[in-house]
Amino acid sequence: MTTVTDLYPSRGAAEVTVPRQDPVLWGSPDTPGPIPAADLQGYERDGFLAVDQLITPDEVEVYRSELERLLTDPAVRADERSVIEPQSQEIRSVFEVHRISELFANLVRDERVVGRARQILGSDVYVHQSRINVKPGFGASGFYWHSDFETWHAEDGLPNMRTVSVSIALTENHDTNGGLMIMPGSHRTFLGCAGATPKDNYKKSLQMQDAGTPSDEALTKLASEHGIRLFTGRAGSATWFDCNCMHGSGDNITPFPRSNVFIVFNSVENEAVEPFAAPVRRPEFIGARDFTPVK
């Protein structure tokens, strides 16, 4: 069995910071693809890329109808891949949505989507995770500040920062309805969180994070250095962001729902190994073990 070096220690007795050991752009800047060279440079600098219109208004309606179908399907609600809001008892997220829905599977394979992932990661890619996130109005809870890579490394066993996420808006993302916030440039510093990972931590963390949560002091330092960018946009817009960006989102107390489809692409050259800081792997619908490239 090959031993993989842990470049990013986390979940120890104390919080630690480690400079990024990996490239941000794994492909060549002049590699042909949907992302212009100037936008690739911006992604490398900031850790994210906003696209005003990734899918058309007609496509938005198709995907939104599919989202509503899934949310009202009793079988989907009863599936372990669905996460329920503790207070409202409404569906908060549905994981592995590209396996549940052929429409969302087609979206994953769309060259506008997977082509950008290949361009950033410099290789073929597979889906490490997919889900729909739903924030209905009047009180849907947010997601506290975190780095996805910290969790995917500690609990899923991703060795390197060679993973990119895209959040595609299926409803308008206002500046008031719990939009995505990212600290630009934070992707260049890994923050290893303090505290051991409890067994089956995912069951709690998908509703409310605990393990893998940065300290107030660390977040204050990062925000003071990098600032915070709030992403808004019409339905059909998208935000690509590096796996190590410090990001989060607030509650949605407005009447206006916010629903997004979220796809995580990992390089086929960065296959998951055993977790670096957790007693057991998370379920495969959260951290995939099928490394088949998206074609």
CSV table of C-alpha atoms in Angstrom, one decimal:
chain,number,residue,atom,x,y,z
A,1,MET,CA,0.0,0.0,0.0
A,2,THR,CA,1.4,3.4,-1.0
A,3,THR,CA,1.9,5.9,1.8
A,4,VAL,CA,0.7,9.4,0.9
A,5,THR,CA,2.4,12.3,2.6
A,6,ASP,CA,0.1,14.6,4.6
A,7,LEU,CA,0.9,18.0,3.3
A,8,TYR,CA,-1.9,19.7,5.2
A,9,PRO,CA,-2.2,18.5,8.8
A,10,SER,CA,-5.5,19.3,10.5
A,11,ARG,CA,-7.8,18.2,13.4
A,12,GLY,CA,-5.0,18.2,15.9
A,13,ALA,CA,-4.7,19.7,19.3
A,14,ALA,CA,-4.2,23.2,18.0
A,15,GLU,CA,-5.1,25.3,14.9
A,16,VAL,CA,-2.3,25.5,12.3
A,17,THR,CA,-1.6,27.5,9.1
A,18,VAL,CA,0.3,26.0,6.2
A,19,PRO,CA,1.2,27.8,3.0
A,20,ARG,CA,-0.4,26.2,-0.1
A,21,GLN,CA,1.9,23.4,-1.4
A,22,ASP,CA,0.1,23.0,-4.7
A,23,PRO,CA,-0.5,25.0,-7.8
A,24,VAL,CA,-3.8,26.9,-8.2
A,25,LEU,CA,-3.9,26.3,-12.0
A,26,TRP,CA,-2.7,22.9,-12.9
A,27,GLY,CA,-3.2,23.4,-16.7
A,28,SER,CA,-1.2,25.6,-18.9
A,29,PRO,CA,-2.5,29.2,-19.2
A,30,ASP,CA,-2.7,28.8,-23.0
A,31,THR,CA,-4.6,25.5,-22.8
A,32,PRO,CA,-7.7,25.9,-25.1
A,33,GLY,CA,-11.0,25.8,-23.4
A,34,PRO,CA,-14.1,27.9,-22.4
A,35,ILE,CA,-12.1,30.2,-19.9
A,36,PRO,CA,-10.2,33.1,-21.5
A,37,ALA,CA,-6.6,33.5,-20.4
A,38,ALA,CA,-7.3,36.8,-18.5
A,39,ASP,CA,-10.1,35.0,-16.5
A,40,LEU,CA,-7.7,32.1,-15.7
A,41,GLN,CA,-5.2,34.7,-14.3
A,42,GLY,CA,-8.0,36.2,-12.2
A,43,TYR,CA,-8.9,32.7,-10.9
A,44,GLU,CA,-5.3,32.0,-10.0
A,45,ARG,CA,-5.0,35.3,-8.1
A,46,ASP,CA,-8.4,35.4,-6.3
A,47,GLY,CA,-9.3,31.7,-6.2
A,48,PHE,CA,-12.6,32.2,-7.9
A,49,LEU,CA,-14.2,33.0,-11.2
A,50,ALA,CA,-17.7,34.5,-11.7
A,51,VAL,CA,-19.6,33.7,-15.0
A,52,ASP,CA,-22.6,36.0,-15.7
A,53,GLN,CA,-24.5,33.4,-17.8
A,54,LEU,CA,-23.3,29.8,-17.8
A,55,ILE,CA,-26.7,28.4,-18.8
A,56,THR,CA,-29.6,30.1,-20.7
A,57,PRO,CA,-32.9,31.2,-19.2
A,58,ASP,CA,-34.7,28.3,-21.0
A,59,GLU,CA,-32.3,25.8,-19.4
A,60,VAL,CA,-32.7,27.4,-16.0
A,61,GLU,CA,-36.5,26.7,-16.2
A,62,VAL,CA,-35.8,23.1,-17.1
A,63,TYR,CA,-33.4,22.6,-14.2
A,64,ARG,CA,-35.6,24.5,-11.8
A,65,SER,CA,-38.5,22.3,-12.7
A,66,GLU,CA,-36.3,19.2,-12.1
A,67,LEU,CA,-35.3,20.6,-8.7
A,68,GLU,CA,-38.9,21.1,-7.7
A,69,ARG,CA,-39.7,17.5,-8.8
A,70,LEU,CA,-36.9,16.2,-6.6
A,71,LEU,CA,-37.9,18.3,-3.6
A,72,THR,CA,-41.6,17.0,-3.8
A,73,ASP,CA,-40.7,13.4,-4.4
A,74,PRO,CA,-41.3,11.4,-1.2
A,75,ALA,CA,-38.7,8.8,-2.2
A,76,VAL,CA,-36.1,11.5,-2.5
A,77,ARG,CA,-37.0,13.0,0.9
A,78,ALA,CA,-36.7,9.5,2.5
A,79,ASP,CA,-33.3,8.9,0.8
A,80,GLU,CA,-30.2,9.1,3.0
A,81,ARG,CA,-28.8,11.5,0.4
A,82,SER,CA,-31.3,14.2,1.4
A,83,VAL,CA,-30.5,16.6,4.3
A,84,ILE,CA,-33.4,18.0,6.2
A,85,GLU,CA,-33.5,21.4,7.9
A,86,PRO,CA,-33.8,20.7,11.7
A,87,GLN,CA,-36.3,23.5,12.4
A,88,SER,CA,-38.4,23.8,9.3
A,89,GLN,CA,-38.1,20.1,8.3
A,90,GLU,CA,-37.7,21.2,4.7
A,91,ILE,CA,-35.1,19.6,2.4
A,92,ARG,CA,-31.8,21.6,2.7
A,93,SER,CA,-29.6,19.6,0.3
A,94,VAL,CA,-29.8,16.5,-2.0
A,95,PHE,CA,-26.5,14.8,-2.6
A,96,GLU,CA,-25.3,12.8,-5.6
A,97,VAL,CA,-27.9,14.6,-7.6
A,98,HIS,CA,-26.1,13.7,-10.9
A,99,ARG,CA,-26.9,10.0,-10.1
A,100,ILE,CA,-30.5,10.7,-9.0
A,101,SER,CA,-31.4,12.9,-12.0
A,102,GLU,CA,-30.4,12.3,-15.7
A,103,LEU,CA,-31.0,16.0,-16.3
A,104,PHE,CA,-28.3,17.0,-13.8
A,105,ALA,CA,-26.1,14.2,-15.1
A,106,ASN,CA,-26.3,15.9,-18.5
A,107,LEU,CA,-25.3,19.2,-16.9
A,108,VAL,CA,-22.2,17.6,-15.4
A,109,ARG,CA,-21.2,16.4,-18.8
A,110,ASP,CA,-21.9,19.7,-20.5
A,111,GLU,CA,-18.7,21.1,-22.0
A,112,ARG,CA,-19.5,24.6,-20.6
A,113,VAL,CA,-19.2,22.9,-17.1
A,114,VAL,CA,-16.7,20.0,-17.3
A,115,GLY,CA,-14.6,21.8,-19.9
A,116,ARG,CA,-13.8,24.6,-17.4
A,117,ALA,CA,-13.0,22.0,-14.7
A,118,ARG,CA,-10.5,20.3,-17.0
A,119,GLN,CA,-9.0,23.6,-18.0
A,120,ILE,CA,-8.4,24.6,-14.3
A,121,LEU,CA,-7.2,21.2,-13.1
A,122,GLY,CA,-5.1,20.2,-16.2
A,123,SER,CA,-6.5,16.7,-16.5
A,124,ASP,CA,-9.5,14.6,-16.9
A,125,VAL,CA,-11.9,14.9,-13.9
A,126,TYR,CA,-14.5,13.0,-12.0
A,127,VAL,CA,-17.3,14.1,-9.7
A,128,HIS,CA,-16.2,14.1,-6.1
A,129,GLN,CA,-19.5,15.4,-4.9
A,130,SER,CA,-22.7,16.9,-6.4
A,131,ARG,CA,-25.8,18.3,-4.7
A,132,ILE,CA,-28.6,20.8,-4.9
A,133,ASN,CA,-28.6,23.4,-2.1
A,134,VAL,CA,-32.0,24.9,-1.3
A,135,LYS,CA,-32.5,28.0,0.8
A,136,PRO,CA,-36.2,28.7,0.9
A,137,GLY,CA,-37.2,32.1,2.3
A,138,PHE,CA,-38.1,33.0,5.8
A,139,GLY,CA,-35.3,31.4,7.8
A,140,ALA,CA,-33.2,28.8,5.9
A,141,SER,CA,-29.9,28.5,7.7
A,142,GLY,CA,-26.6,29.4,6.2
A,143,PHE,CA,-23.2,27.6,6.0
A,144,TYR,CA,-20.5,28.8,8.4
A,145,TRP,CA,-17.1,29.8,7.2
A,146,HIS,CA,-14.9,26.9,6.1
A,147,SER,CA,-12.5,25.5,3.5
A,148,ASP,CA,-14.0,22.6,1.6
A,149,PHE,CA,-10.5,21.1,1.2
A,150,GLU,CA,-10.0,21.0,4.9
A,151,THR,CA,-12.9,18.6,5.2
A,152,TRP,CA,-12.3,16.7,1.9
A,153,HIS,CA,-8.7,16.2,3.0
A,154,ALA,CA,-9.4,15.3,6.6
A,155,GLU,CA,-12.5,13.2,6.1
A,156,ASP,CA,-12.5,12.0,2.5
A,157,GLY,CA,-8.7,11.6,1.9
A,158,LEU,CA,-8.1,14.0,-1.0
A,159,PRO,CA,-4.3,14.3,-1.0
A,160,ASN,CA,-3.8,17.6,-2.9
A,161,MET,CA,-5.6,20.8,-3.7
A,162,ARG,CA,-6.5,19.8,-7.2
A,163,THR,CA,-10.3,20.2,-6.9
A,164,VAL,CA,-12.7,22.9,-8.1
A,165,SER,CA,-16.3,23.6,-7.3
A,166,VAL,CA,-19.0,25.3,-9.3
A,167,SER,CA,-22.2,26.8,-7.9
A,168,ILE,CA,-24.8,27.4,-10.6
A,169,ALA,CA,-27.7,29.7,-9.6
A,170,LEU,CA,-31.2,28.3,-10.4
A,171,THR,CA,-32.8,31.3,-8.7
A,172,GLU,CA,-31.6,34.9,-8.5
A,173,ASN,CA,-28.8,35.4,-5.9
A,174,HIS,CA,-29.5,38.7,-4.3
A,175,ASP,CA,-27.2,40.5,-1.8
A,176,THR,CA,-29.8,39.7,0.9
A,177,ASN,CA,-30.9,36.1,0.4
A,178,GLY,CA,-27.9,34.2,1.8
A,179,GLY,CA,-25.5,34.4,-1.1
A,180,LEU,CA,-22.0,32.9,-1.3
A,181,MET,CA,-19.2,34.9,0.4
A,182,ILE,CA,-15.5,34.2,-0.4
A,183,MET,CA,-12.3,35.7,1.0
A,184,PRO,CA,-10.3,36.5,-2.2
A,185,GLY,CA,-6.8,35.1,-2.0
A,186,SER,CA,-7.5,32.9,1.1
A,187,HIS,CA,-6.9,29.8,-1.1
A,188,ARG,CA,-3.2,30.3,-0.8
A,189,THR,CA,-3.2,29.5,3.0
A,190,PHE,CA,-4.4,26.2,4.4
A,191,LEU,CA,-6.0,26.5,7.9
A,192,GLY,CA,-5.8,23.3,9.8
A,193,CYS,CA,-8.6,23.3,12.3
A,194,ALA,CA,-8.3,22.1,15.9
A,195,GLY,CA,-10.2,19.2,17.4
A,196,ALA,CA,-10.5,15.5,16.6
A,197,THR,CA,-13.2,14.4,14.0
A,198,PRO,CA,-16.0,12.5,15.7
A,199,LYS,CA,-17.2,9.3,14.2
A,200,ASP,CA,-20.0,9.8,11.7
A,201,ASN,CA,-19.4,13.5,11.9
A,202,TYR,CA,-21.0,14.0,8.5
A,203,LYS,CA,-24.5,13.3,10.0
A,204,LYS,CA,-24.2,16.5,12.2
A,205,SER,CA,-22.0,18.6,10.0
A,206,LEU,CA,-24.3,18.5,7.0
A,207,GLN,CA,-26.9,20.3,9.2
A,208,MET,CA,-24.6,22.4,11.4
A,209,GLN,CA,-20.8,22.5,11.3
A,210,ASP,CA,-18.7,21.8,14.3
A,211,ALA,CA,-15.5,19.9,13.5
A,212,GLY,CA,-13.5,21.6,10.8
A,213,THR,CA,-14.7,25.1,11.9
A,214,PRO,CA,-12.0,27.8,12.0
A,215,SER,CA,-11.6,30.0,15.1
A,216,ASP,CA,-12.9,33.5,15.3
A,217,GLU,CA,-9.3,34.8,15.6
A,218,ALA,CA,-8.2,32.9,12.4
A,219,LEU,CA,-11.2,34.2,10.5
A,220,THR,CA,-10.6,37.7,11.6
A,221,LYS,CA,-7.0,37.6,10.4
A,222,LEU,CA,-8.0,36.1,7.1
A,223,ALA,CA,-10.8,38.6,6.5
A,224,SER,CA,-8.5,41.5,7.5
A,225,GLU,CA,-5.9,40.4,5.0
A,226,HIS,CA,-8.2,39.4,2.1
A,227,GLY,CA,-11.6,41.1,2.6
A,228,ILE,CA,-14.9,39.4,1.7
A,229,ARG,CA,-16.6,39.2,-1.7
A,230,LEU,CA,-20.3,38.6,-1.9
A,231,PHE,CA,-21.6,36.9,-5.1
A,232,THR,CA,-24.9,37.9,-6.6
A,233,GLY,CA,-26.3,37.2,-10.0
A,234,ARG,CA,-29.3,36.2,-12.0
A,235,ALA,CA,-30.4,32.6,-12.5
A,236,GLY,CA,-28.1,30.9,-14.8
A,237,SER,CA,-25.0,32.6,-13.5
A,238,ALA,CA,-22.2,30.6,-11.9
A,239,THR,CA,-19.2,30.9,-9.5
A,240,TRP,CA,-16.2,28.6,-9.8
A,241,PHE,CA,-14.0,28.5,-6.8
A,242,ASP,CA,-10.9,26.7,-5.6
A,243,CYS,CA,-11.3,24.0,-3.0
A,244,ASN,CA,-9.3,25.9,-0.4
A,245,CYS,CA,-11.2,29.2,-0.5
A,246,MET,CA,-12.5,30.3,2.8
A,247,HIS,CA,-16.2,30.8,2.2
A,248,GLY,CA,-19.6,30.7,3.8
A,249,SER,CA,-23.1,32.1,3.5
A,250,GLY,CA,-25.7,33.7,5.8
A,251,ASP,CA,-29.2,32.7,6.6
A,252,ASN,CA,-32.0,33.6,4.2
A,253,ILE,CA,-34.6,35.6,6.1
A,254,THR,CA,-36.0,37.2,3.0
A,255,PRO,CA,-39.1,36.0,1.1
A,256,PHE,CA,-36.9,35.1,-1.9
A,257,PRO,CA,-35.6,31.6,-2.2
A,258,ARG,CA,-32.1,30.8,-3.2
A,259,SER,CA,-31.4,27.5,-5.0
A,260,ASN,CA,-28.2,26.4,-6.6
A,261,VAL,CA,-26.7,23.2,-8.1
A,262,PHE,CA,-23.3,22.5,-6.7
A,263,ILE,CA,-20.7,20.3,-8.5
A,264,VAL,CA,-17.3,19.4,-7.3
A,265,PHE,CA,-14.7,18.1,-9.8
A,266,ASN,CA,-11.5,16.4,-8.7
A,267,SER,CA,-8.6,15.5,-10.9
A,268,VAL,CA,-8.3,11.8,-11.8
A,269,GLU,CA,-4.6,12.3,-10.8
A,270,ASN,CA,-5.8,13.2,-7.2
A,271,GLU,CA,-7.8,10.1,-6.3
A,272,ALA,CA,-9.0,9.9,-2.7
A,273,VAL,CA,-7.0,7.7,-0.3
A,274,GLU,CA,-7.9,6.9,3.3
A,275,PRO,CA,-9.0,10.0,5.4
A,276,PHE,CA,-6.1,12.0,6.8
A,277,ALA,CA,-7.9,12.9,10.1
A,278,ALA,CA,-11.0,10.9,10.6
A,279,PRO,CA,-11.7,7.4,11.9
A,280,VAL,CA,-13.6,6.3,8.9
A,281,ARG,CA,-14.5,7.4,5.4
A,282,ARG,CA,-17.6,9.4,4.7
A,283,PRO,CA,-20.3,7.7,2.6
A,284,GLU,CA,-19.6,7.6,-1.1
A,285,PHE,CA,-22.6,9.9,-1.9
A,286,ILE,CA,-20.7,12.6,-0.1
A,287,GLY,CA,-17.1,11.7,-1.0
A,288,ALA,CA,-17.0,9.6,-4.2
A,289,ARG,CA,-14.8,6.5,-4.6
A,290,ASP,CA,-15.8,6.0,-8.2
A,291,PHE,CA,-13.0,7.8,-10.1
A,292,THR,CA,-14.4,7.3,-13.6
A,293,PRO,CA,-13.6,10.4,-15.7
A,294,VAL,CA,-16.6,12.5,-16.9
A,295,LYS,CA,-17.0,12.0,-20.6
